[in-house]
C-alpha cells in the first residue's frame, strides 16, 4: 500500500522568507510524486511532479521540490514567499509499479500562511 | 492541461434523496476519476470512470451508493444516492490528460450539504 505523510498541519512564514512544506512517502515500487495547491473554494491545481531524472524539480509559480530517495521525502520549497502563496498544499504519490494502478494517494494537507 | 467544469457547484439536499454531479472536460481523455474531500480532510478516491466499461470502485465505496456513468471521452456523472448527512463533502472529478504522465487535473468541485 502507498501512503503520504505531511507532518505539519500549518506552516507560517514571513513574506520574502524561504518556505518549506514537508512530505514523506511510502510505496513498494517506484514513486511518482506530486504537489498540488488548493485555494479557498477552488479545486486543486497541479504544481509539479517528479517521475525520474533530476532530483530537483521546478514547477509553477516559482515552486520547486527535491526528491530524496534515501529519506523518502519530497519537500516543497520556494526561495521567497508571497502573501498570495497562502493556501492549502497537498502532496500525492502514485506507485508506478507497472500494475496499471492510477490511484493517487494524497497527504492530509498543509495550510501555508504567508504573513505580510 | 485541461479545462474541467462541474455542475452543480454546490447544493443543499435532504436526507434520503439523490444528487447527480456532472463533469465535463474540454478534450477527450481516457481516464476520469471521482474523489471526495470531507470537511478539513484530504482527498479520497471513490472510483475510476472508464469509457465503455463499468467504473472501478475503491475499497469502502460501492456502485449502489455512488453509481457512475461515462458515456463518452469528455463527460461523466457521479450520483450520490440515498444521501445522509455523512455524505456532506466536496466531490471532485479529475482527469489524466496524457495517459501515463501521472498528473491529474481537477475540476472546481461540487460542495454538497445534506440536511
mmCIF file with all atom_site columns, C-alpha atoms in Angstrom:
data_model
loop_
_atom_site.group_PDB
_atom_site.id
_atom_site.type_symbol
_atom_site.label_atom_id
_atom_site.label_alt_id
_atom_site.label_comp_id
_atom_site.label_asym_id
_atom_site.label_entity_id
_atom_site.label_seq_id
_atom_site.pdbx_PDB_ins_code
_atom_site.Cartn_x
_atom_site.Cartn_y
_atom_site.Cartn_z
_atom_site.occupancy
_atom_site.B_iso_or_equiv
_atom_site.pdbx_formal_charge
_atom_site.auth_seq_id
_atom_site.auth_comp_id
_atom_site.auth_asym_id
_atom_site.auth_atom_id
_atom_site.pdbx_PDB_model_num
ATOM 1   C CA . UNK A 1 1   ? 0.000   0.000  0.000   1.00 0.00 ? 1   UNK A CA 1
ATOM 2   C CA . UNK A 1 2   ? 1.136   3.538  -0.672  1.00 0.00 ? 2   UNK A CA 1
ATOM 3   C CA . UNK A 1 3   ? 0.939   6.410  1.786   1.00 0.00 ? 3   UNK A CA 1
ATOM 4   C CA . UNK A 1 4   ? 1.913   10.039 2.188   1.00 0.00 ? 4   UNK A CA 1
ATOM 5   C CA . UNK A 1 5   ? 2.668   11.968 5.370   1.00 0.00 ? 5   UNK A CA 1
ATOM 6   C CA . UNK A 1 6   ? 2.622   15.719 5.714   1.00 0.00 ? 6   UNK A CA 1
ATOM 7   C CA . UNK A 1 7   ? 3.812   16.193 9.287   1.00 0.00 ? 7   UNK A CA 1
ATOM 8   C CA . UNK A 1 8   ? 2.791   19.831 9.633   1.00 0.00 ? 8   UNK A CA 1
ATOM 9   C CA . UNK A 1 9   ? -0.855  20.895 9.671   1.00 0.00 ? 9   UNK A CA 1
ATOM 10  C CA . UNK A 1 10  ? 0.184   24.531 9.319   1.00 0.00 ? 10  UNK A CA 1
ATOM 11  C CA . UNK A 1 11  ? 3.290   26.440 8.286   1.00 0.00 ? 11  UNK A CA 1
ATOM 12  C CA . UNK A 1 12  ? 3.670   30.149 8.917   1.00 0.00 ? 12  UNK A CA 1
ATOM 13  C CA . UNK A 1 13  ? 6.334   32.168 7.131   1.00 0.00 ? 13  UNK A CA 1
ATOM 14  C CA . UNK A 1 14  ? 7.034   35.855 6.707   1.00 0.00 ? 14  UNK A CA 1
ATOM 15  C CA . UNK A 1 15  ? 6.713   37.357 3.244   1.00 0.00 ? 15  UNK A CA 1
ATOM 16  C CA . UNK A 1 16  ? 10.053  37.304 1.458   1.00 0.00 ? 16  UNK A CA 1
ATOM 17  C CA . UNK A 1 17  ? 11.432  34.438 3.522   1.00 0.00 ? 17  UNK A CA 1
ATOM 18  C CA . UNK A 1 18  ? 12.074  30.989 2.103   1.00 0.00 ? 18  UNK A CA 1
ATOM 19  C CA . UNK A 1 19  ? 9.391   28.384 2.693   1.00 0.00 ? 19  UNK A CA 1
ATOM 20  C CA . UNK A 1 20  ? 9.411   24.612 3.006   1.00 0.00 ? 20  UNK A CA 1
ATOM 21  C CA . UNK A 1 21  ? 6.411   22.304 3.168   1.00 0.00 ? 21  UNK A CA 1
ATOM 22  C CA . UNK A 1 22  ? 7.385   18.781 4.141   1.00 0.00 ? 22  UNK A CA 1
ATOM 23  C CA . UNK A 1 23  ? 6.260   15.483 2.637   1.00 0.00 ? 23  UNK A CA 1
ATOM 24  C CA . UNK A 1 24  ? 7.391   11.907 3.121   1.00 0.00 ? 24  UNK A CA 1
ATOM 25  C CA . UNK A 1 25  ? 6.038   8.907  1.261   1.00 0.00 ? 25  UNK A CA 1
ATOM 26  C CA . UNK A 1 26  ? 5.901   5.134  1.261   1.00 0.00 ? 26  UNK A CA 1
ATOM 27  C CA . UNK A 1 27  ? 5.494   2.948  -1.821  1.00 0.00 ? 27  UNK A CA 1
ATOM 28  C CA . UNK A 1 28  ? 6.527   -0.573 -2.698  1.00 0.00 ? 28  UNK A CA 1
ATOM 29  C CA . UNK A 1 29  ? 7.755   0.303  -6.181  1.00 0.00 ? 29  UNK A CA 1
ATOM 30  C CA . UNK A 1 30  ? 8.973   3.441  -7.896  1.00 0.00 ? 30  UNK A CA 1
ATOM 31  C CA . UNK A 1 31  ? 7.133   6.607  -6.883  1.00 0.00 ? 31  UNK A CA 1
ATOM 32  C CA . UNK A 1 32  ? 5.520   9.270  -8.961  1.00 0.00 ? 32  UNK A CA 1
ATOM 33  C CA . UNK A 1 33  ? 5.327   12.296 -6.642  1.00 0.00 ? 33  UNK A CA 1
ATOM 34  C CA . UNK A 1 34  ? 3.174   15.386 -6.997  1.00 0.00 ? 34  UNK A CA 1
ATOM 35  C CA . UNK A 1 35  ? 2.372   18.671 -5.304  1.00 0.00 ? 35  UNK A CA 1
ATOM 36  C CA . UNK A 1 36  ? -0.996  20.359 -5.614  1.00 0.00 ? 36  UNK A CA 1
ATOM 37  C CA . UNK A 1 37  ? -2.283  23.647 -4.233  1.00 0.00 ? 37  UNK A CA 1
ATOM 38  C CA . UNK A 1 38  ? -5.873  24.408 -3.253  1.00 0.00 ? 38  UNK A CA 1
ATOM 39  C CA . UNK A 1 39  ? -7.031  27.980 -2.840  1.00 0.00 ? 39  UNK A CA 1
ATOM 40  C CA . UNK A 1 40  ? -10.221 28.647 -0.824  1.00 0.00 ? 40  UNK A CA 1
ATOM 41  C CA . UNK A 1 41  ? -13.368 27.432 -2.595  1.00 0.00 ? 41  UNK A CA 1
ATOM 42  C CA . UNK A 1 42  ? -11.331 26.281 -5.587  1.00 0.00 ? 42  UNK A CA 1
ATOM 43  C CA . UNK A 1 43  ? -10.300 22.910 -6.961  1.00 0.00 ? 43  UNK A CA 1
ATOM 44  C CA . UNK A 1 44  ? -6.781  21.548 -6.824  1.00 0.00 ? 44  UNK A CA 1
ATOM 45  C CA . UNK A 1 45  ? -4.129  22.985 -9.087  1.00 0.00 ? 45  UNK A CA 1
ATOM 46  C CA . UNK A 1 46  ? -1.153  20.910 -10.209 1.00 0.00 ? 46  UNK A CA 1
ATOM 47  C CA . UNK A 1 47  ? 2.178   22.468 -9.214  1.00 0.00 ? 47  UNK A CA 1
ATOM 48  C CA . UNK A 1 48  ? 4.891   19.988 -10.115 1.00 0.00 ? 48  UNK A CA 1
ATOM 49  C CA . UNK A 1 49  ? 5.831   16.339 -10.309 1.00 0.00 ? 49  UNK A CA 1
ATOM 50  C CA . UNK A 1 50  ? 8.770   14.001 -10.029 1.00 0.00 ? 50  UNK A CA 1
ATOM 51  C CA . UNK A 1 51  ? 8.914   10.839 -12.107 1.00 0.00 ? 51  UNK A CA 1
ATOM 52  C CA . UNK A 1 52  ? 12.552  10.292 -12.867 1.00 0.00 ? 52  UNK A CA 1
ATOM 53  C CA . UNK A 1 53  ? 15.731  12.209 -13.586 1.00 0.00 ? 53  UNK A CA 1
ATOM 54  C CA . UNK A 1 54  ? 16.972  15.291 -11.766 1.00 0.00 ? 54  UNK A CA 1
ATOM 55  C CA . UNK A 1 55  ? 16.090  15.215 -8.081  1.00 0.00 ? 55  UNK A CA 1
ATOM 56  C CA . UNK A 1 56  ? 15.289  18.937 -8.080  1.00 0.00 ? 56  UNK A CA 1
ATOM 57  C CA . UNK A 1 57  ? 12.043  19.601 -9.874  1.00 0.00 ? 57  UNK A CA 1
ATOM 58  C CA . UNK A 1 58  ? 10.824  23.067 -10.806 1.00 0.00 ? 58  UNK A CA 1
ATOM 59  C CA . UNK A 1 59  ? 7.164   23.884 -11.143 1.00 0.00 ? 59  UNK A CA 1
ATOM 60  C CA . UNK A 1 60  ? 4.603   26.648 -11.381 1.00 0.00 ? 60  UNK A CA 1
ATOM 61  C CA . UNK A 1 61  ? 4.706   29.991 -9.503  1.00 0.00 ? 61  UNK A CA 1
ATOM 62  C CA . UNK A 1 62  ? 8.388   29.633 -8.577  1.00 0.00 ? 62  UNK A CA 1
ATOM 63  C CA . UNK A 1 63  ? 7.935   26.467 -6.543  1.00 0.00 ? 63  UNK A CA 1
ATOM 64  C CA . UNK A 1 64  ? 10.386  23.604 -6.594  1.00 0.00 ? 64  UNK A CA 1
ATOM 65  C CA . UNK A 1 65  ? 10.671  20.284 -4.831  1.00 0.00 ? 65  UNK A CA 1
ATOM 66  C CA . UNK A 1 66  ? 13.550  17.990 -4.016  1.00 0.00 ? 66  UNK A CA 1
ATOM 67  C CA . UNK A 1 67  ? 13.239  14.228 -4.278  1.00 0.00 ? 67  UNK A CA 1
ATOM 68  C CA . UNK A 1 68  ? 15.341  12.383 -1.703  1.00 0.00 ? 68  UNK A CA 1
ATOM 69  C CA . UNK A 1 69  ? 15.158  8.634  -2.179  1.00 0.00 ? 69  UNK A CA 1
ATOM 70  C CA . UNK A 1 70  ? 17.130  7.686  0.933   1.00 0.00 ? 70  UNK A CA 1
ATOM 71  C CA . UNK A 1 71  ? 14.862  9.794  3.145   1.00 0.00 ? 71  UNK A CA 1
ATOM 72  C CA . UNK A 1 72  ? 11.726  9.032  1.085   1.00 0.00 ? 72  UNK A CA 1
ATOM 73  C CA . UNK A 1 73  ? 10.952  12.723 1.076   1.00 0.00 ? 73  UNK A CA 1
ATOM 74  C CA . UNK A 1 74  ? 9.665   15.234 -1.457  1.00 0.00 ? 74  UNK A CA 1
ATOM 75  C CA . UNK A 1 75  ? 9.665   18.620 0.253   1.00 0.00 ? 75  UNK A CA 1
ATOM 76  C CA . UNK A 1 76  ? 8.171   21.644 -1.485  1.00 0.00 ? 76  UNK A CA 1
ATOM 77  C CA . UNK A 1 77  ? 10.242  24.819 -1.440  1.00 0.00 ? 77  UNK A CA 1
ATOM 78  C CA . UNK A 1 78  ? 10.213  28.404 -2.601  1.00 0.00 ? 78  UNK A CA 1
ATOM 79  C CA . UNK A 1 79  ? 13.086  30.867 -2.135  1.00 0.00 ? 79  UNK A CA 1
ATOM 80  C CA . UNK A 1 80  ? 10.893  33.892 -1.370  1.00 0.00 ? 80  UNK A CA 1
ATOM 81  C CA . UNK A 1 81  ? 7.303   33.553 -0.152  1.00 0.00 ? 81  UNK A CA 1
ATOM 82  C CA . UNK A 1 82  ? 4.467   35.769 -1.336  1.00 0.00 ? 82  UNK A CA 1
ATOM 83  C CA . UNK A 1 83  ? 1.251   36.543 0.523   1.00 0.00 ? 83  UNK A CA 1
ATOM 84  C CA . UNK A 1 84  ? -0.579  35.111 -2.482  1.00 0.00 ? 84  UNK A CA 1
ATOM 85  C CA . UNK A 1 85  ? 1.077   31.735 -1.794  1.00 0.00 ? 85  UNK A CA 1
ATOM 86  C CA . UNK A 1 86  ? -1.177  31.319 1.248   1.00 0.00 ? 86  UNK A CA 1
ATOM 87  C CA . UNK A 1 87  ? -3.235  28.205 0.529   1.00 0.00 ? 87  UNK A CA 1
ATOM 88  C CA . UNK A 1 88  ? -3.601  24.516 1.305   1.00 0.00 ? 88  UNK A CA 1
ATOM 89  C CA . UNK A 1 89  ? -0.877  22.304 -0.154  1.00 0.00 ? 89  UNK A CA 1
ATOM 90  C CA . UNK A 1 90  ? -1.225  18.606 -0.842  1.00 0.00 ? 90  UNK A CA 1
ATOM 91  C CA . UNK A 1 91  ? 1.498   16.083 -1.569  1.00 0.00 ? 91  UNK A CA 1
ATOM 92  C CA . UNK A 1 92  ? 0.470   12.973 -3.505  1.00 0.00 ? 92  UNK A CA 1
ATOM 93  C CA . UNK A 1 93  ? 2.103   9.736  -4.577  1.00 0.00 ? 93  UNK A CA 1
ATOM 94  C CA . UNK A 1 94  ? 1.400   7.100  -7.177  1.00 0.00 ? 94  UNK A CA 1
ATOM 95  C CA . UNK A 1 95  ? 3.145   3.768  -7.102  1.00 0.00 ? 95  UNK A CA 1
ATOM 96  C CA . UNK A 1 96  ? 4.290   3.161  -10.646 1.00 0.00 ? 96  UNK A CA 1
ATOM 97  C CA . UNK A 1 97  ? 4.951   -0.499 -10.205 1.00 0.00 ? 97  UNK A CA 1
ATOM 98  C CA . UNK A 1 98  ? 3.685   -1.323 -13.650 1.00 0.00 ? 98  UNK A CA 1
ATOM 99  C CA . UNK A 1 99  ? 0.457   -2.844 -12.364 1.00 0.00 ? 99  UNK A CA 1
ATOM 100 C CA . UNK A 1 100 ? -1.573  -0.152 -14.081 1.00 0.00 ? 100 UNK A CA 1
ATOM 101 C CA . UNK A 1 101 ? -2.951  1.471  -10.954 1.00 0.00 ? 101 UNK A CA 1
ATOM 102 C CA . UNK A 1 102 ? -3.777  5.119  -11.485 1.00 0.00 ? 102 UNK A CA 1
ATOM 103 C CA . UNK A 1 103 ? -4.620  5.828  -7.880  1.00 0.00 ? 103 UNK A CA 1
ATOM 104 C CA . UNK A 1 104 ? -3.175  8.981  -6.407  1.00 0.00 ? 104 UNK A CA 1
ATOM 105 C CA . UNK A 1 105 ? -2.833  8.870  -2.634  1.00 0.00 ? 105 UNK A CA 1
ATOM 106 C CA . UNK A 1 106 ? -2.906  12.299 -1.027  1.00 0.00 ? 106 UNK A CA 1
ATOM 107 C CA . UNK A 1 107 ? -1.472  13.589 2.216   1.00 0.00 ? 107 UNK A CA 1
ATOM 108 C CA . UNK A 1 108 ? -3.775  15.366 4.630   1.00 0.00 ? 108 UNK A CA 1
ATOM 109 C CA . UNK A 1 109 ? -2.605  18.774 3.505   1.00 0.00 ? 109 UNK A CA 1
ATOM 110 C CA . UNK A 1 110 ? -0.567  21.608 4.981   1.00 0.00 ? 110 UNK A CA 1
ATOM 111 C CA . UNK A 1 111 ? -2.005  25.074 5.365   1.00 0.00 ? 111 UNK A CA 1
ATOM 112 C CA . UNK A 1 112 ? 0.565   27.683 4.413   1.00 0.00 ? 112 UNK A CA 1
ATOM 113 C CA . UNK A 1 113 ? 0.125   31.186 5.768   1.00 0.00 ? 113 UNK A CA 1
ATOM 114 C CA . UNK A 1 114 ? 2.446   33.907 4.497   1.00 0.00 ? 114 UNK A CA 1
ATOM 115 C CA . UNK A 1 115 ? 2.458   36.859 6.829   1.00 0.00 ? 115 UNK A CA 1
ATOM 116 C CA . UNK A 1 116 ? 2.926   40.337 5.331   1.00 0.00 ? 116 UNK A CA 1
ATOM 117 C CA . UNK B 2 1   ? -3.671  20.696 -19.049 1.00 0.00 ? 1   UNK B CA 1
ATOM 118 C CA . UNK B 2 2   ? -7.456  20.588 -19.391 1.00 0.00 ? 2   UNK B CA 1
ATOM 119 C CA . UNK B 2 3   ? -10.447 22.749 -18.597 1.00 0.00 ? 3   UNK B CA 1
ATOM 120 C CA . UNK B 2 4   ? -12.851 20.845 -16.390 1.00 0.00 ? 4   UNK B CA 1
ATOM 121 C CA . UNK B 2 5   ? -16.273 22.026 -15.319 1.00 0.00 ? 5   UNK B CA 1
ATOM 122 C CA . UNK B 2 6   ? -18.649 20.552 -12.775 1.00 0.00 ? 6   UNK B CA 1
ATOM 123 C CA . UNK B 2 7   ? -22.339 21.051 -12.187 1.00 0.00 ? 7   UNK B CA 1
ATOM 124 C CA . UNK B 2 8   ? -23.742 21.945 -9.767  1.00 0.00 ? 8   UNK B CA 1
ATOM 125 C CA . UNK B 2 9   ? -21.089 23.933 -7.944  1.00 0.00 ? 9   UNK B CA 1
ATOM 126 C CA . UNK B 2 10  ? -22.951 23.449 -4.692  1.00 0.00 ? 10  UNK B CA 1
ATOM 127 C CA . UNK B 2 11  ? -26.231 22.049 -3.442  1.00 0.00 ? 11  UNK B CA 1
ATOM 128 C CA . UNK B 2 12  ? -28.148 21.516 -0.249  1.00 0.00 ? 12  UNK B CA 1
ATOM 129 C CA . UNK B 2 13  ? -30.122 18.289 -0.278  1.00 0.00 ? 13  UNK B CA 1
ATOM 130 C CA . UNK B 2 14  ? -32.469 16.475 2.048   1.00 0.00 ? 14  UNK B CA 1
ATOM 131 C CA . UNK B 2 15  ? -31.673 13.157 3.648   1.00 0.00 ? 15  UNK B CA 1
ATOM 132 C CA . UNK B 2 16  ? -32.790 10.205 1.553   1.00 0.00 ? 16  UNK B CA 1
ATOM 133 C CA . UNK B 2 17  ? -32.649 11.962 -1.808  1.00 0.00 ? 17  UNK B CA 1
ATOM 134 C CA . UNK B 2 18  ? -30.090 11.567 -4.604  1.00 0.00 ? 18  UNK B CA 1
ATOM 135 C CA . UNK B 2 19  ? -27.932 14.077 -6.446  1.00 0.00 ? 19  UNK B CA 1
ATOM 136 C CA . UNK B 2 20  ? -26.192 13.659 -9.777  1.00 0.00 ? 20  UNK B CA 1
ATOM 137 C CA . UNK B 2 21  ? -22.993 15.603 -10.363 1.00 0.00 ? 21  UNK B CA 1
ATOM 138 C CA . UNK B 2 22  ? -21.800 16.253 -13.890 1.00 0.00 ? 22  UNK B CA 1
ATOM 139 C CA . UNK B 2 23  ? -18.188 16.582 -15.037 1.00 0.00 ? 23  UNK B CA 1
ATOM 140 C CA . UNK B 2 24  ? -17.312 17.955 -18.480 1.00 0.00 ? 24  UNK B CA 1
ATOM 141 C CA . UNK B 2 25  ? -13.808 18.123 -19.980 1.00 0.00 ? 25  UNK B CA 1
ATOM 142 C CA . UNK B 2 26  ? -12.754 20.253 -22.928 1.00 0.00 ? 26  UNK B CA 1
ATOM 143 C CA . UNK B 2 27  ? -10.754 17.427 -24.549 1.00 0.00 ? 27  UNK B CA 1
ATOM 144 C CA . UNK B 2 28  ? -11.021 13.687 -24.938 1.00 0.00 ? 28  UNK B CA 1
ATOM 145 C CA . UNK B 2 29  ? -9.425  11.818 -22.057 1.00 0.00 ? 29  UNK B CA 1
ATOM 146 C CA . UNK B 2 30  ? -9.196  8.150  -21.281 1.00 0.00 ? 30  UNK B CA 1
ATOM 147 C CA . UNK B 2 31  ? -9.046  8.289  -17.521 1.00 0.00 ? 31  UNK B CA 1
ATOM 148 C CA . UNK B 2 32  ? -11.512 10.174 -15.333 1.00 0.00 ? 32  UNK B CA 1
ATOM 149 C CA . UNK B 2 33  ? -11.668 9.935  -11.574 1.00 0.00 ? 33  UNK B CA 1
ATOM 150 C CA . UNK B 2 34  ? -14.058 10.902 -8.795  1.00 0.00 ? 34  UNK B CA 1
ATOM 151 C CA . UNK B 2 35  ? -12.799 11.993 -5.382  1.00 0.00 ? 35  UNK B CA 1
ATOM 152 C CA . UNK B 2 36  ? -14.400 13.001 -2.113  1.00 0.00 ? 36  UNK B CA 1
ATOM 153 C CA . UNK B 2 37  ? -12.959 15.654 0.175   1.00 0.00 ? 37  UNK B CA 1
ATOM 154 C CA . UNK B 2 38  ? -14.702 15.726 3.536   1.00 0.00 ? 38  UNK B CA 1
ATOM 155 C CA . UNK B 2 39  ? -14.513 18.924 5.596   1.00 0.00 ? 39  UNK B CA 1
ATOM 156 C CA . UNK B 2 40  ? -10.956 19.538 6.740   1.00 0.00 ? 40  UNK B CA 1
ATOM 157 C CA . UNK B 2 41  ? -9.801  16.255 5.274   1.00 0.00 ? 41  UNK B CA 1
ATOM 158 C CA . UNK B 2 42  ? -7.672  15.070 2.410   1.00 0.00 ? 42  UNK B CA 1
ATOM 159 C CA . UNK B 2 43  ? -8.938  13.649 -0.869  1.00 0.00 ? 43  UNK B CA 1
ATOM 160 C CA . UNK B 2 44  ? -10.133 10.080 -1.115  1.00 0.00 ? 44  UNK B CA 1
ATOM 161 C CA . UNK B 2 45  ? -10.563 8.331  -4.450  1.00 0.00 ? 45  UNK B CA 1
ATOM 162 C CA . UNK B 2 46  ? -14.085 6.999  -4.938  1.00 0.00 ? 46  UNK B CA 1
ATOM 163 C CA . UNK B 2 47  ? -13.730 5.381  -8.343  1.00 0.00 ? 47  UNK B CA 1
ATOM 164 C CA . UNK B 2 48  ? -12.110 5.430  -11.737 1.00 0.00 ? 48  UNK B CA 1
ATOM 165 C CA . UNK B 2 49  ? -14.578 6.045  -14.570 1.00 0.00 ? 49  UNK B CA 1
ATOM 166 C CA . UNK B 2 50  ? -13.739 4.108  -17.711 1.00 0.00 ? 50  UNK B CA 1
ATOM 167 C CA . UNK B 2 51  ? -15.447 4.847  -21.008 1.00 0.00 ? 51  UNK B CA 1
ATOM 168 C CA . UNK B 2 52  ? -17.326 1.850  -22.269 1.00 0.00 ? 52  UNK B CA 1
ATOM 169 C CA . UNK B 2 53  ? -16.985 -0.249 -19.144 1.00 0.00 ? 53  UNK B CA 1
ATOM 170 C CA . UNK B 2 54  ? -18.004 -0.359 -15.504 1.00 0.00 ? 54  UNK B CA 1
ATOM 171 C CA . UNK B 2 55  ? -16.352 2.044  -13.113 1.00 0.00 ? 55  UNK B CA 1
ATOM 172 C CA . UNK B 2 56  ? -13.703 0.657  -10.788 1.00 0.00 ? 56  UNK B CA 1
ATOM 173 C CA . UNK B 2 57  ? -14.502 1.419  -7.155  1.00 0.00 ? 57  UNK B CA 1
ATOM 174 C CA . UNK B 2 58  ? -12.071 1.781  -4.278  1.00 0.00 ? 58  UNK B CA 1
ATOM 175 C CA . UNK B 2 59  ? -12.457 -0.038 -1.001  1.00 0.00 ? 59  UNK B CA 1
ATOM 176 C CA . UNK B 2 60  ? -15.321 1.392  1.016   1.00 0.00 ? 60  UNK B CA 1
ATOM 177 C CA . UNK B 2 61  ? -17.269 2.699  -1.970  1.00 0.00 ? 61  UNK B CA 1
ATOM 178 C CA . UNK B 2 62  ? -19.981 0.717  -3.773  1.00 0.00 ? 62  UNK B CA 1
ATOM 179 C CA . UNK B 2 63  ? -21.845 1.138  -7.015  1.00 0.00 ? 63  UNK B CA 1
ATOM 180 C CA . UNK B 2 64  ? -25.273 1.177  -5.376  1.00 0.00 ? 64  UNK B CA 1
ATOM 181 C CA . UNK B 2 65  ? -24.316 4.231  -3.347  1.00 0.00 ? 65  UNK B CA 1
ATOM 182 C CA . UNK B 2 66  ? -22.202 6.023  -5.968  1.00 0.00 ? 66  UNK B CA 1
ATOM 183 C CA . UNK B 2 67  ? -23.318 4.974  -9.458  1.00 0.00 ? 67  UNK B CA 1
ATOM 184 C CA . UNK B 2 68  ? -21.124 6.442  -12.190 1.00 0.00 ? 68  UNK B CA 1
ATOM 185 C CA . UNK B 2 69  ? -21.725 6.899  -15.890 1.00 0.00 ? 69  UNK B CA 1
ATOM 186 C CA . UNK B 2 70  ? -19.106 7.545  -18.581 1.00 0.00 ? 70  UNK B CA 1
ATOM 187 C CA . UNK B 2 71  ? -20.961 7.769  -21.898 1.00 0.00 ? 71  UNK B CA 1
ATOM 188 C CA . UNK B 2 72  ? -18.066 9.319  -23.849 1.00 0.00 ? 72  UNK B CA 1
ATOM 189 C CA . UNK B 2 73  ? -14.500 10.565 -23.558 1.00 0.00 ? 73  UNK B CA 1
ATOM 190 C CA . UNK B 2 74  ? -15.415 14.065 -22.351 1.00 0.00 ? 74  UNK B CA 1
ATOM 191 C CA . UNK B 2 75  ? -18.208 13.519 -19.844 1.00 0.00 ? 75  UNK B CA 1
ATOM 192 C CA . UNK B 2 76  ? -19.009 11.627 -16.654 1.00 0.00 ? 76  UNK B CA 1
ATOM 193 C CA . UNK B 2 77  ? -21.592 11.717 -13.902 1.00 0.00 ? 77  UNK B CA 1
ATOM 194 C CA . UNK B 2 78  ? -21.463 10.663 -10.269 1.00 0.00 ? 78  UNK B CA 1
ATOM 195 C CA . UNK B 2 79  ? -24.690 10.091 -8.358  1.00 0.00 ? 79  UNK B CA 1
ATOM 196 C CA . UNK B 2 80  ? -24.764 10.203 -4.579  1.00 0.00 ? 80  UNK B CA 1
ATOM 197 C CA . UNK B 2 81  ? -27.733 8.023  -3.668  1.00 0.00 ? 81  UNK B CA 1
ATOM 198 C CA . UNK B 2 82  ? -29.947 7.876  -0.603  1.00 0.00 ? 82  UNK B CA 1
ATOM 199 C CA . UNK B 2 83  ? -27.965 10.661 0.993   1.00 0.00 ? 83  UNK B CA 1
ATOM 200 C CA . UNK B 2 84  ? -27.273 11.086 4.687   1.00 0.00 ? 84  UNK B CA 1
ATOM 201 C CA . UNK B 2 85  ? -25.508 13.959 6.494   1.00 0.00 ? 85  UNK B CA 1
ATOM 202 C CA . UNK B 2 86  ? -22.290 11.883 6.402   1.00 0.00 ? 86  UNK B CA 1
ATOM 203 C CA . UNK B 2 87  ? -22.251 12.386 2.629   1.00 0.00 ? 87  UNK B CA 1
ATOM 204 C CA . UNK B 2 88  ? -21.712 16.119 3.086   1.00 0.00 ? 88  UNK B CA 1
ATOM 205 C CA . UNK B 2 89  ? -18.441 16.700 1.272   1.00 0.00 ? 89  UNK B CA 1
ATOM 206 C CA . UNK B 2 90  ? -16.800 18.290 -1.704  1.00 0.00 ? 90  UNK B CA 1
ATOM 207 C CA . UNK B 2 91  ? -16.899 15.956 -4.698  1.00 0.00 ? 91  UNK B CA 1
ATOM 208 C CA . UNK B 2 92  ? -14.229 16.477 -7.334  1.00 0.00 ? 92  UNK B CA 1
ATOM 209 C CA . UNK B 2 93  ? -13.663 14.956 -10.713 1.00 0.00 ? 93  UNK B CA 1
ATOM 210 C CA . UNK B 2 94  ? -10.233 14.744 -12.239 1.00 0.00 ? 94  UNK B CA 1
ATOM 211 C CA . UNK B 2 95  ? -8.652  13.597 -15.482 1.00 0.00 ? 95  UNK B CA 1
ATOM 212 C CA . UNK B 2 96  ? -5.304  12.296 -16.606 1.00 0.00 ? 96  UNK B CA 1
ATOM 213 C CA . UNK B 2 97  ? -4.825  14.224 -19.812 1.00 0.00 ? 97  UNK B CA 1
ATOM 214 C CA . UNK B 2 98  ? -1.841  12.288 -21.072 1.00 0.00 ? 98  UNK B CA 1
ATOM 215 C CA . UNK B 2 99  ? -2.209  8.637  -20.178 1.00 0.00 ? 99  UNK B CA 1
ATOM 216 C CA . UNK B 2 100 ? 0.775   7.527  -18.156 1.00 0.00 ? 100 UNK B CA 1
ATOM 217 C CA . UNK B 2 101 ? 2.046   11.030 -17.455 1.00 0.00 ? 101 UNK B CA 1
ATOM 218 C CA . UNK B 2 102 ? 0.846   10.705 -13.893 1.00 0.00 ? 102 UNK B CA 1
ATOM 219 C CA . UNK B 2 103 ? -0.557  14.104 -13.013 1.00 0.00 ? 103 UNK B CA 1
ATOM 220 C CA . UNK B 2 104 ? -4.284  14.604 -12.788 1.00 0.00 ? 104 UNK B CA 1
ATOM 221 C CA . UNK B 2 105 ? -6.164  17.836 -13.371 1.00 0.00 ? 105 UNK B CA 1
ATOM 222 C CA . UNK B 2 106 ? -9.123  18.637 -11.167 1.00 0.00 ? 106 UNK B CA 1
ATOM 223 C CA . UNK B 2 107 ? -12.458 20.267 -11.610 1.00 0.00 ? 107 UNK B CA 1
ATOM 224 C CA . UNK B 2 108 ? -13.592 23.029 -9.244  1.00 0.00 ? 108 UNK B CA 1
ATOM 225 C CA . UNK B 2 109 ? -15.616 20.624 -7.112  1.00 0.00 ? 109 UNK B CA 1
ATOM 226 C CA . UNK B 2 110 ? -19.232 20.286 -6.017  1.00 0.00 ? 110 UNK B CA 1
ATOM 227 C CA . UNK B 2 111 ? -19.926 21.251 -2.419  1.00 0.00 ? 111 UNK B CA 1
ATOM 228 C CA . UNK B 2 112 ? -22.736 19.041 -1.126  1.00 0.00 ? 112 UNK B CA 1
ATOM 229 C CA . UNK B 2 113 ? -24.545 19.618 2.146   1.00 0.00 ? 113 UNK B CA 1
ATOM 230 C CA . UNK B 2 114 ? -27.077 17.050 3.314   1.00 0.00 ? 114 UNK B CA 1
ATOM 231 C CA . UNK B 2 115 ? -29.591 18.108 5.938   1.00 0.00 ? 115 UNK B CA 1
#
